[in-house]
Short mmCIF file of C-alpha atoms in Angstrom, two decimals:
data_model
loop_
_atom_site.label_atom_id
_atom_site.label_comp_id
_atom_site.label_asym_id
_atom_site.label_seq_id
_atom_site.Cartn_x
_atom_site.Cartn_y
_atom_site.Cartn_z
CA UNK A 1 130.54 29.02 94.47
CA UNK A 2 133.37 27.18 96.17
CA UNK A 3 132.75 23.55 97.07
CA UNK A 4 134.20 20.75 99.23
CA UNK A 5 134.68 22.88 102.32
CA UNK A 6 135.55 20.67 105.28
CA UNK A 7 134.12 22.87 107.98
CA UNK A 8 131.49 25.53 108.47
CA UNK A 9 132.03 29.29 108.01
CA UNK A 10 132.06 29.67 111.79
CA UNK A 11 135.52 28.09 111.78
CA UNK A 12 134.74 25.17 114.13
CA UNK A 13 136.02 21.78 112.89
CA UNK A 14 133.62 18.99 112.19
CA UNK A 15 133.26 16.36 114.90
CA UNK A 16 135.02 13.83 112.68
CA UNK A 17 138.11 16.04 112.54
CA UNK A 18 139.38 14.52 115.76
CA UNK A 19 137.99 11.03 115.29
CA UNK A 20 140.22 8.16 114.22
CA UNK A 21 143.45 10.19 114.32
CA UNK A 22 146.59 8.14 114.00
CA UNK A 23 148.31 7.41 117.26
CA UNK A 24 151.08 9.82 116.33
CA UNK A 25 148.59 12.75 116.35
CA UNK A 26 147.69 12.95 119.99
CA UNK A 27 145.04 15.22 121.35
CA UNK A 28 147.77 17.14 123.16
CA UNK A 29 149.60 17.86 119.93
CA UNK A 30 146.39 19.07 118.34
CA UNK A 31 145.66 21.35 121.27
CA UNK A 32 149.20 22.70 121.13
CA UNK A 33 148.77 23.39 117.37
CA UNK A 34 145.45 25.10 117.91
CA UNK A 35 146.90 27.20 120.74
CA UNK A 36 149.87 28.38 118.70
CA UNK A 37 147.69 29.23 115.70
CA UNK A 38 145.11 30.91 117.94
CA UNK A 39 147.84 33.00 119.62
CA UNK A 40 149.22 34.13 116.27
CA UNK A 41 145.80 34.92 114.83
CA UNK A 42 144.62 36.74 117.95
CA UNK A 43 147.59 39.06 118.06
CA UNK A 44 147.86 39.62 114.30
CA UNK A 45 146.43 42.72 112.67
CA UNK A 46 146.74 41.26 109.17
CA UNK A 47 146.93 37.87 107.52
CA UNK A 48 150.58 38.40 106.63
CA UNK A 49 151.51 38.81 110.29
CA UNK A 50 150.15 35.40 111.34
CA UNK A 51 151.27 33.35 108.32
CA UNK A 52 154.86 32.73 109.48
CA UNK A 53 153.84 31.46 112.97
CA UNK A 54 151.10 29.32 111.40
CA UNK A 55 153.50 27.79 108.87
CA UNK A 56 155.99 26.97 111.62
CA UNK A 57 153.33 25.46 113.91
CA UNK A 58 151.86 23.28 111.15
CA UNK A 59 155.29 22.09 109.97
CA UNK A 60 156.24 21.25 113.53
CA UNK A 61 152.94 19.42 114.06
CA UNK A 62 153.24 17.46 110.82
CA UNK A 63 157.04 17.09 111.00
CA UNK A 64 157.34 18.51 107.50
CA UNK A 65 160.43 20.37 106.29
CA UNK A 66 158.98 23.44 104.51
CA UNK A 67 155.95 25.67 104.42
CA UNK A 68 155.15 28.57 102.06
CA UNK A 69 152.20 31.00 101.60
CA UNK A 70 150.62 32.43 98.47
CA UNK A 71 148.31 35.47 98.53
CA UNK A 72 145.69 36.39 95.99
CA UNK A 73 146.12 39.67 94.15
CA UNK A 74 142.70 41.37 94.01
CA UNK A 75 143.47 43.21 90.77
CA UNK A 76 144.72 40.25 88.66
CA UNK A 77 142.91 37.47 90.50
CA UNK A 78 146.08 35.33 90.58
CA UNK A 79 148.12 33.79 93.37
CA UNK A 80 151.56 35.23 94.02
CA UNK A 81 154.17 34.35 96.61
CA UNK A 82 153.82 36.17 99.91
CA UNK A 83 157.59 35.53 100.41
CA UNK A 84 156.77 34.04 103.78
CA UNK A 85 158.50 30.67 104.44
CA UNK A 86 159.26 28.12 107.06
CA UNK A 87 162.30 25.86 106.66
CA UNK A 88 163.62 23.15 108.86
CA UNK A 89 166.87 24.27 110.40
CA UNK A 90 168.86 21.48 108.88
CA UNK A 91 168.19 22.77 105.34
CA UNK A 92 170.70 25.48 104.61
CA UNK A 93 169.72 28.76 103.05
CA UNK A 94 172.06 28.11 100.15
CA UNK A 95 170.46 24.78 99.40
CA UNK A 96 166.90 26.16 99.45
CA UNK A 97 167.63 29.34 97.47
CA UNK A 98 166.88 27.75 94.08
CA UNK A 99 163.55 26.40 95.27
CA UNK A 100 162.61 29.74 96.89
CA UNK A 101 163.56 31.66 93.75
CA UNK A 102 161.48 29.36 91.53
CA UNK A 103 158.48 29.51 93.88
CA UNK A 104 158.48 33.29 94.26
CA UNK A 105 158.87 33.79 90.51
CA UNK A 106 155.84 31.64 89.66
CA UNK A 107 152.37 33.22 89.48
CA UNK A 108 149.44 30.82 89.44
CA UNK A 109 146.12 31.41 87.74
CA UNK A 110 142.95 29.60 88.72
CA UNK A 111 143.29 25.87 87.84
CA UNK A 112 147.01 26.14 87.07
CA UNK A 113 149.27 23.78 89.06
CA UNK A 114 148.70 22.65 92.62
CA UNK A 115 148.12 26.21 93.85
CA UNK A 116 145.72 26.99 90.98
CA UNK A 117 143.73 23.80 91.65
CA UNK A 118 143.23 24.76 95.32
CA UNK A 119 142.29 28.27 94.24
CA UNK A 120 139.73 26.91 91.76
CA UNK A 121 138.19 24.19 93.96
CA UNK A 122 138.44 25.88 97.33
CA UNK A 123 139.56 22.51 98.76
CA UNK A 124 142.80 20.93 99.85
CA UNK A 125 144.92 18.82 97.58
CA UNK A 126 148.06 16.72 97.78
CA UNK A 127 150.83 15.42 95.51
CA UNK A 128 152.43 12.21 96.73
CA UNK A 129 155.75 12.92 94.97
CA UNK A 130 156.42 16.27 93.28
CA UNK A 131 159.60 14.95 91.68
CA UNK A 132 157.63 12.69 89.36
CA UNK A 133 154.33 14.58 89.21
CA UNK A 134 153.55 15.78 85.66
CA UNK A 135 153.52 19.57 85.24
CA UNK A 136 155.08 20.43 88.60
CA UNK A 137 157.33 23.30 87.44
CA UNK A 138 159.50 23.27 90.56
CA UNK A 139 160.30 19.53 90.38
CA UNK A 140 164.02 20.02 89.65
CA UNK A 141 164.50 22.43 92.56
CA UNK A 142 162.49 20.12 94.87
CA UNK A 143 164.63 17.15 93.79
CA UNK A 144 167.82 19.00 94.73
CA UNK A 145 166.41 19.43 98.25
CA UNK A 146 165.05 15.89 98.47
CA UNK A 147 161.47 17.08 98.78
CA UNK A 148 158.72 14.70 97.64
CA UNK A 149 155.36 14.99 99.35
CA UNK A 150 153.31 18.21 98.88
CA UNK A 151 150.09 19.34 100.50
CA UNK A 152 148.11 22.62 100.06
CA UNK A 153 144.93 23.96 101.61
CA UNK A 154 143.06 27.27 101.13
CA UNK A 155 142.24 30.18 103.41
CA UNK A 156 138.69 31.14 102.50
CA UNK A 157 137.13 34.46 103.50
CA UNK A 158 133.64 35.44 102.40
CA UNK A 159 133.58 32.57 99.83
CA UNK A 160 136.82 33.76 98.21
CA UNK A 161 140.18 31.99 98.37
CA UNK A 162 142.45 34.73 99.70
CA UNK A 163 145.51 32.58 100.39
CA UNK A 164 146.91 29.12 99.79
CA UNK A 165 149.39 27.45 102.16
CA UNK A 166 151.65 24.76 100.73
CA UNK A 167 153.86 22.30 102.64
CA UNK A 168 156.65 19.95 101.54
CA UNK A 169 158.07 16.79 103.10
CA UNK A 170 160.97 14.47 102.33
CA UNK A 171 158.46 11.59 102.49
CA UNK A 172 155.60 10.91 100.11
CA UNK A 173 152.39 12.69 101.15
CA UNK A 174 149.80 10.41 102.69
CA UNK A 175 146.98 12.41 104.37
CA UNK A 176 143.62 11.13 105.54
CA UNK A 177 140.37 13.07 105.68
CA UNK A 178 140.64 13.73 109.43
CA UNK A 179 143.99 15.42 109.04
CA UNK A 180 142.68 17.43 106.06
CA UNK A 181 139.75 18.53 108.19
CA UNK A 182 142.18 19.65 110.88
CA UNK A 183 144.02 21.81 108.31
CA UNK A 184 140.71 23.20 107.10
CA UNK A 185 139.93 24.25 110.67
CA UNK A 186 143.28 26.08 110.83
CA UNK A 187 142.42 27.70 107.49
CA UNK A 188 139.22 28.97 109.05
CA UNK A 189 141.19 30.44 111.95
CA UNK A 190 143.44 32.26 109.50
CA UNK A 191 140.38 33.41 107.53
CA UNK A 192 139.09 35.06 110.69
CA UNK A 193 142.18 37.27 110.70
CA UNK A 194 141.45 38.23 107.12
CA UNK A 195 137.84 38.98 107.97
CA UNK A 196 138.91 40.88 111.06
CA UNK A 197 141.39 42.81 108.90
CA UNK A 198 138.61 43.68 106.45
CA UNK A 199 136.35 44.63 109.34
CA UNK A 200 139.16 46.71 110.82
CA UNK A 201 139.73 48.48 107.49
CA UNK A 202 136.01 49.05 107.16
CA UNK A 203 135.89 50.28 110.75
CA UNK A 204 138.90 52.49 110.10
CA UNK A 205 137.21 53.84 107.00
CA UNK A 206 134.00 54.44 108.94
CA UNK A 207 135.97 56.00 111.78
CA UNK A 208 137.93 58.12 109.32
CA UNK A 209 134.74 59.21 107.60
CA UNK A 210 133.12 59.79 110.97
CA UNK A 211 136.13 61.73 112.20
CA UNK A 212 136.28 63.74 108.99
CA UNK A 213 132.58 64.47 109.13
CA UNK A 214 132.48 65.19 112.85
CA UNK A 215 135.71 67.15 112.91
CA UNK A 216 134.53 68.98 109.82
CA UNK A 217 131.24 69.66 111.58
CA UNK A 218 133.10 70.72 114.72
CA UNK A 219 135.36 72.96 112.65
CA UNK A 220 132.33 74.35 110.86
CA UNK A 221 130.56 74.88 114.18
CA UNK A 222 133.64 76.58 115.62
CA UNK A 223 134.02 78.70 112.47
CA UNK A 224 130.32 79.51 112.55
CA UNK A 225 130.60 80.42 116.21
CA UNK A 226 133.56 82.65 115.39
CA UNK A 227 131.68 84.25 112.52
CA UNK A 228 128.66 84.67 114.78
CA UNK A 229 130.83 86.40 117.38
CA UNK A 230 132.40 88.61 114.73
CA UNK A 231 129.01 89.36 113.21
CA UNK A 232 127.59 90.02 116.66
CA UNK A 233 130.43 92.43 117.42
CA UNK A 234 129.92 94.12 114.07
CA UNK A 235 126.15 94.37 114.59
CA UNK A 236 126.72 95.71 118.10
CA UNK A 237 129.13 98.31 116.79
CA UNK A 238 126.78 99.27 113.96
CA UNK A 239 123.84 99.42 116.38
CA UNK A 240 125.84 101.65 118.74
CA UNK A 241 126.80 103.87 115.82
CA UNK A 242 123.16 103.96 114.71
CA UNK A 243 122.04 104.98 118.20
CA UNK A 244 124.76 107.65 118.34
CA UNK A 245 123.81 108.96 114.89
CA UNK A 246 120.15 108.87 115.90
CA UNK A 247 120.87 110.98 118.96
CA UNK A 248 122.92 113.45 116.89
CA UNK A 249 120.21 113.62 114.22
CA UNK A 250 117.57 114.08 116.91
CA UNK A 251 119.54 117.02 118.33
CA UNK A 252 119.99 118.47 114.83
CA UNK A 253 116.29 117.99 114.11
CA UNK A 254 115.33 119.75 117.31
CA UNK A 255 117.70 122.61 116.48
CA UNK A 256 116.28 122.83 112.96
CA UNK A 257 112.74 122.75 114.35
CA UNK A 258 113.58 125.60 116.72
CA UNK A 259 115.14 127.56 113.84
CA UNK A 260 112.06 126.96 111.69
CA UNK A 261 109.83 128.11 114.53
CA UNK A 262 111.95 131.26 114.88
CA UNK A 263 111.80 131.75 111.11
CA UNK A 264 108.03 131.40 111.18
CA UNK A 265 107.76 133.95 113.97
CA UNK A 266 110.14 136.33 112.12
CA UNK A 267 108.06 135.83 108.97
CA UNK A 268 104.94 136.81 110.90
CA UNK A 269 106.67 139.92 112.27
CA UNK A 270 107.94 140.78 108.81
CA UNK A 271 104.45 140.31 107.42
CA UNK A 272 103.11 142.70 110.04
CA UNK A 273 105.83 145.26 109.21
CA UNK A 274 105.16 144.88 105.51
CA UNK A 275 101.45 145.49 106.17
CA UNK A 276 102.32 148.76 107.86
CA UNK A 277 104.64 149.68 104.98
CA UNK A 278 101.90 148.78 102.55
CA UNK A 279 99.50 151.11 104.39
CA UNK A 280 102.04 153.94 104.26
CA UNK A 281 102.74 153.22 100.61
CA UNK A 282 99.01 153.36 99.87
CA UNK A 283 98.71 156.72 101.71
CA UNK A 284 101.78 158.01 99.87
CA UNK A 285 100.34 156.93 96.53
CA UNK A 286 97.06 158.62 97.34
CA UNK A 287 98.84 161.88 98.37
CA UNK A 288 100.99 161.68 95.26
CA UNK A 289 97.89 161.29 93.13
CA UNK A 290 96.30 164.33 94.76
CA UNK A 291 99.53 166.35 94.38
CA UNK A 292 99.78 165.31 90.77
CA UNK A 293 96.27 166.59 90.17
CA UNK A 294 97.08 169.91 91.89
CA UNK A 295 100.25 170.24 89.82
CA UNK A 296 98.31 169.61 86.65
CA UNK A 297 95.77 172.29 87.67
CA UNK A 298 98.60 174.76 88.48
CA UNK A 299 100.32 173.98 85.19
CA UNK A 300 97.07 174.68 83.38
CA UNK A 301 96.65 177.97 85.26
CA UNK A 302 100.22 179.02 84.52
CA UNK A 303 99.67 178.16 80.87
CA UNK A 304 96.50 180.31 80.83
CA UNK A 305 98.32 183.09 82.64
CA UNK A 306 101.13 182.92 80.11
CA UNK A 307 98.58 183.28 77.31
CA UNK A 308 97.05 186.32 79.08
CA UNK A 309 100.47 187.90 79.43
CA UNK A 310 101.09 187.40 75.74
CA UNK A 311 97.75 189.15 75.08
CA UNK A 312 98.80 192.02 77.35
CA UNK A 313 102.10 192.26 75.48
CA UNK A 314 100.19 192.44 72.19
CA UNK A 315 97.93 195.19 73.63
CA UNK A 316 101.00 197.11 74.91
CA UNK A 317 102.56 196.88 71.48
CA UNK A 318 99.28 198.19 69.99
CA UNK A 319 99.28 201.12 72.47
CA UNK A 320 102.90 201.81 71.60
CA UNK A 321 102.00 201.97 67.92
CA UNK A 322 99.04 204.25 68.69
CA UNK A 323 101.36 206.41 70.84
CA UNK A 324 103.75 206.73 67.93
CA UNK A 325 100.99 207.66 65.61
CA UNK A 326 99.71 210.21 68.21
CA UNK A 327 103.21 211.68 68.43
CA UNK A 328 103.30 212.08 64.65
CA UNK A 329 99.88 213.71 64.76
CA UNK A 330 101.05 216.10 67.52
CA UNK A 331 104.15 216.93 65.47
CA UNK A 332 102.03 217.60 62.39
CA UNK A 333 99.66 219.73 64.53
CA UNK A 334 102.59 221.82 65.86
CA UNK A 335 103.81 222.36 62.34
CA UNK A 336 100.38 223.47 61.24
CA UNK A 337 100.05 225.77 64.31
CA UNK A 338 103.34 227.44 63.46
CA UNK A 339 102.08 228.05 59.95
CA UNK A 340 98.92 229.61 61.40
CA UNK A 341 100.72 232.15 63.52
CA UNK A 342 98.80 233.85 66.27
CA UNK A 343 95.70 231.87 65.55
CA UNK A 344 97.45 228.65 65.91
CA UNK A 345 99.01 229.27 69.32
CA UNK A 346 96.29 227.48 71.27
CA UNK A 347 96.38 224.61 68.94
CA UNK A 348 100.17 224.49 69.37
CA UNK A 349 99.74 224.22 73.14
CA UNK A 350 97.36 221.29 72.67
CA UNK A 351 99.77 219.75 70.23
CA UNK A 352 102.58 219.97 72.78
CA UNK A 353 100.42 218.39 75.44
CA UNK A 354 99.35 215.64 73.13
CA UNK A 355 102.94 215.10 72.14
CA UNK A 356 103.97 214.97 75.79
CA UNK A 357 101.12 212.58 76.58
CA UNK A 358 102.08 210.40 73.60
CA UNK A 359 105.65 210.30 74.86
CA UNK A 360 104.43 209.30 78.32
CA UNK A 361 102.11 206.66 76.91
CA UNK A 362 104.97 205.35 74.77
CA UNK A 363 107.26 205.16 77.80
CA UNK A 364 104.56 203.48 79.84
CA UNK A 365 103.87 201.07 76.96
CA UNK A 366 107.55 200.18 76.78
CA UNK A 367 107.62 199.62 80.55
CA UNK A 368 104.53 197.44 80.31
CA UNK A 369 106.18 195.54 77.48
CA UNK A 370 109.32 195.03 79.56
CA UNK A 371 107.28 193.85 82.54
CA UNK A 372 105.24 191.57 80.30
CA UNK A 373 108.47 190.08 78.95
CA UNK A 374 109.69 189.54 82.53
CA UNK A 375 106.35 188.00 83.48
CA UNK A 376 106.47 185.79 80.36
CA UNK A 377 109.95 184.61 81.21
CA UNK A 378 108.91 183.91 84.86
CA UNK A 379 105.78 182.20 83.58
CA UNK A 380 107.87 180.03 81.28
CA UNK A 381 110.14 179.10 84.20
CA UNK A 382 107.10 178.34 86.35
CA UNK A 383 105.56 176.29 83.55
CA UNK A 384 108.79 174.33 83.15
CA UNK A 385 108.91 173.82 86.93
CA UNK A 386 105.30 172.69 87.00
CA UNK A 387 105.99 170.32 84.09
CA UNK A 388 109.10 168.89 85.81
CA UNK A 389 107.15 168.52 89.05
CA UNK A 390 104.37 166.79 87.14
CA UNK A 391 106.88 164.39 85.56
CA UNK A 392 108.45 163.73 88.96
CA UNK A 393 105.05 163.14 90.45
CA UNK A 394 104.26 160.69 87.60
CA UNK A 395 107.50 158.84 88.38
CA UNK A 396 106.56 158.90 92.07
CA UNK A 397 103.15 157.44 91.24
CA UNK A 398 104.77 154.69 89.14
CA UNK A 399 107.24 153.95 91.94
CA UNK A 400 104.39 153.80 94.45
CA UNK A 401 102.54 151.35 92.20
CA UNK A 402 105.71 149.26 91.83
CA UNK A 403 106.24 149.34 95.60
CA UNK A 404 102.66 148.25 96.17
CA UNK A 405 103.04 145.40 93.63
CA UNK A 406 106.38 144.37 95.20
CA UNK A 407 104.78 144.43 98.64
CA UNK A 408 101.91 142.27 97.37
CA UNK A 409 104.40 139.79 95.88
CA UNK A 410 106.44 139.90 99.09
CA UNK A 411 103.31 139.16 101.09
CA UNK A 412 102.61 136.15 98.87
CA UNK A 413 106.21 134.91 99.20
CA UNK A 414 106.06 135.46 102.94
CA UNK A 415 102.88 133.40 103.14
CA UNK A 416 104.54 130.68 101.02
CA UNK A 417 107.61 130.71 103.29
CA UNK A 418 105.36 130.49 106.32
CA UNK A 419 103.48 127.54 104.81
CA UNK A 420 106.74 125.77 103.87
CA UNK A 421 108.11 126.48 107.33
CA UNK A 422 105.02 124.94 108.93
CA UNK A 423 105.26 121.86 106.69
CA UNK A 424 108.99 121.54 107.38
CA UNK A 425 108.34 121.81 111.10
CA UNK A 426 105.72 119.06 110.89
CA UNK A 427 108.09 116.84 108.89
CA UNK A 428 110.90 117.59 111.31
CA UNK A 429 108.72 116.47 114.20
CA UNK A 430 107.76 113.31 112.25
CA UNK A 431 111.46 112.69 111.52
CA UNK A 432 112.26 113.12 115.20
CA UNK A 433 109.63 110.51 116.02
CA UNK A 434 111.06 108.15 113.39
CA UNK A 435 114.57 108.72 114.72
CA UNK A 436 113.31 107.86 118.16
CA UNK A 437 111.96 104.61 116.75
CA UNK A 438 115.34 104.02 115.04
CA UNK A 439 117.07 104.51 118.35
CA UNK A 440 114.77 101.96 120.00
CA UNK A 441 115.40 99.52 117.11
CA UNK A 442 119.16 100.10 117.34
CA UNK A 443 119.22 99.38 121.04
CA UNK A 444 117.07 96.27 120.44
CA UNK A 445 119.54 95.17 117.71
CA UNK A 446 122.44 95.68 120.12
CA UNK A 447 120.65 93.56 122.74
CA UNK A 448 119.94 90.88 120.10
CA UNK A 449 123.58 90.95 119.00
CA UNK A 450 124.66 90.47 122.60
CA UNK A 451 122.36 87.46 122.87
CA UNK A 452 123.73 86.10 119.57
CA UNK A 453 127.28 86.48 120.87
CA UNK A 454 126.31 84.63 124.05
CA UNK A 455 124.79 81.86 121.94
CA UNK A 456 127.92 81.78 119.75
CA UNK A 457 130.08 81.37 122.83
CA UNK A 458 127.82 78.55 124.02
CA UNK A 459 128.08 76.95 120.56
CA UNK A 460 131.87 77.25 120.72
CA UNK A 461 131.87 75.60 124.14
CA UNK A 462 129.62 72.81 122.86
CA UNK A 463 131.83 72.42 119.79
CA UNK A 464 134.90 72.14 121.99
CA UNK A 465 133.08 69.56 124.11
CA UNK A 466 132.15 67.67 120.93
CA UNK A 467 135.80 67.68 119.88
CA UNK A 468 136.81 66.29 123.27
CA UNK A 469 134.09 63.62 123.00
CA UNK A 470 135.45 62.71 119.55
CA UNK A 471 138.96 62.37 121.01
CA UNK A 472 137.61 60.04 123.71
CA UNK A 473 135.68 58.09 121.07
CA UNK A 474 138.84 57.63 119.01
CA UNK A 475 140.78 56.54 122.08
CA UNK A 476 138.09 53.98 122.95
CA UNK A 477 138.01 52.84 119.33
CA UNK A 478 141.78 52.36 119.38
CA UNK A 479 141.51 50.23 122.51
CA UNK A 480 138.77 48.15 120.88
CA UNK A 481 140.94 47.57 117.87
#
């Protein structure tokens, strides 16, 4: 903790600072010094800006020939020349160059040299004669300028020595406590600039952070509003498309429902027609069955007739054989009658008649045989026809059975189609109801999107107003600074 401070942190000098001043330090001169320092510190934005006017005012007040400022480097914690000087006009720049070069090249650590002692103690110090003071590294350069007396006091901000001001005179330094207190008061005035600079940097940092945050928020709000508008437009478009598609699907569903209704009605008509066909097919099958039975009976009769004809043919052949034998007997009888002469004449007449009758019977037998053969051939043809008709009737019966089975299957398929058609119609109606609900939801989404867009536009307006308020805040902040 720094000690030996001659005035409070508020910067006001102690009451003794003005008491017992030498006659050469009039109250008017003090007021003039305070005014010049106050003017420089009030207008300065940094400590560097008010150091040159302060050095000049103090040197003029004290009638000293030179003033110089050192600033503390925060990183190294040392004191380095600020390269800010005051020189009396009568000292040429050529003459003071060696002293300036030596001063600006020297870096003081805490406790090192006059500057280091002030930095370490936080209090003023003086050297009556730098030319003979042990360890004063700039003694040779000071001797060439005729400088002897040296005085230094600190500028303390927040308990840290941030600067040290040194002054040189051609006369030995003799300062009393009142004058030292006066310099301490000026140091406090300069410290206020440093504190104000820190406060300004902190305020700038806060303002920058605030601006970054607020402008970032405003940009985010504006971007969000833009995205909300874009999303609202997209939702509106999608909702409109959904409503349009819903209307088209509703129309298609109604058309499909009408087609299904027509299909169901056609299926019912087809079922009725198939029932009629099934009735006719049943009648046809029954007639075919009866015809098949008749054909079988006729085929049996023809077969029996054919057997009878074969029997007749066998009988005719037997008669023909008997007729031949009778003819031989008649021939033998005629021969015997010729051998008998007159007595055999009557027998010869009978033999001729028998022979004639045998020839007639033989001719008749051959005719019967020929007719029997013709009847047999016709019977065979009839039998073949009956057999073919029977086979055809069997095929007709099988076809009728197949038709009846196909009709039964068709009836079942028709009933299935009718059931599916009814279910599809019911689902189509349910889909139409759902599509109606989708249309209502789509229109509600479009209305909601319109409201979102309106809100987004309001947000954009508010964001723009917030940006304008931030601009006004920055302008007011700049005026305050």
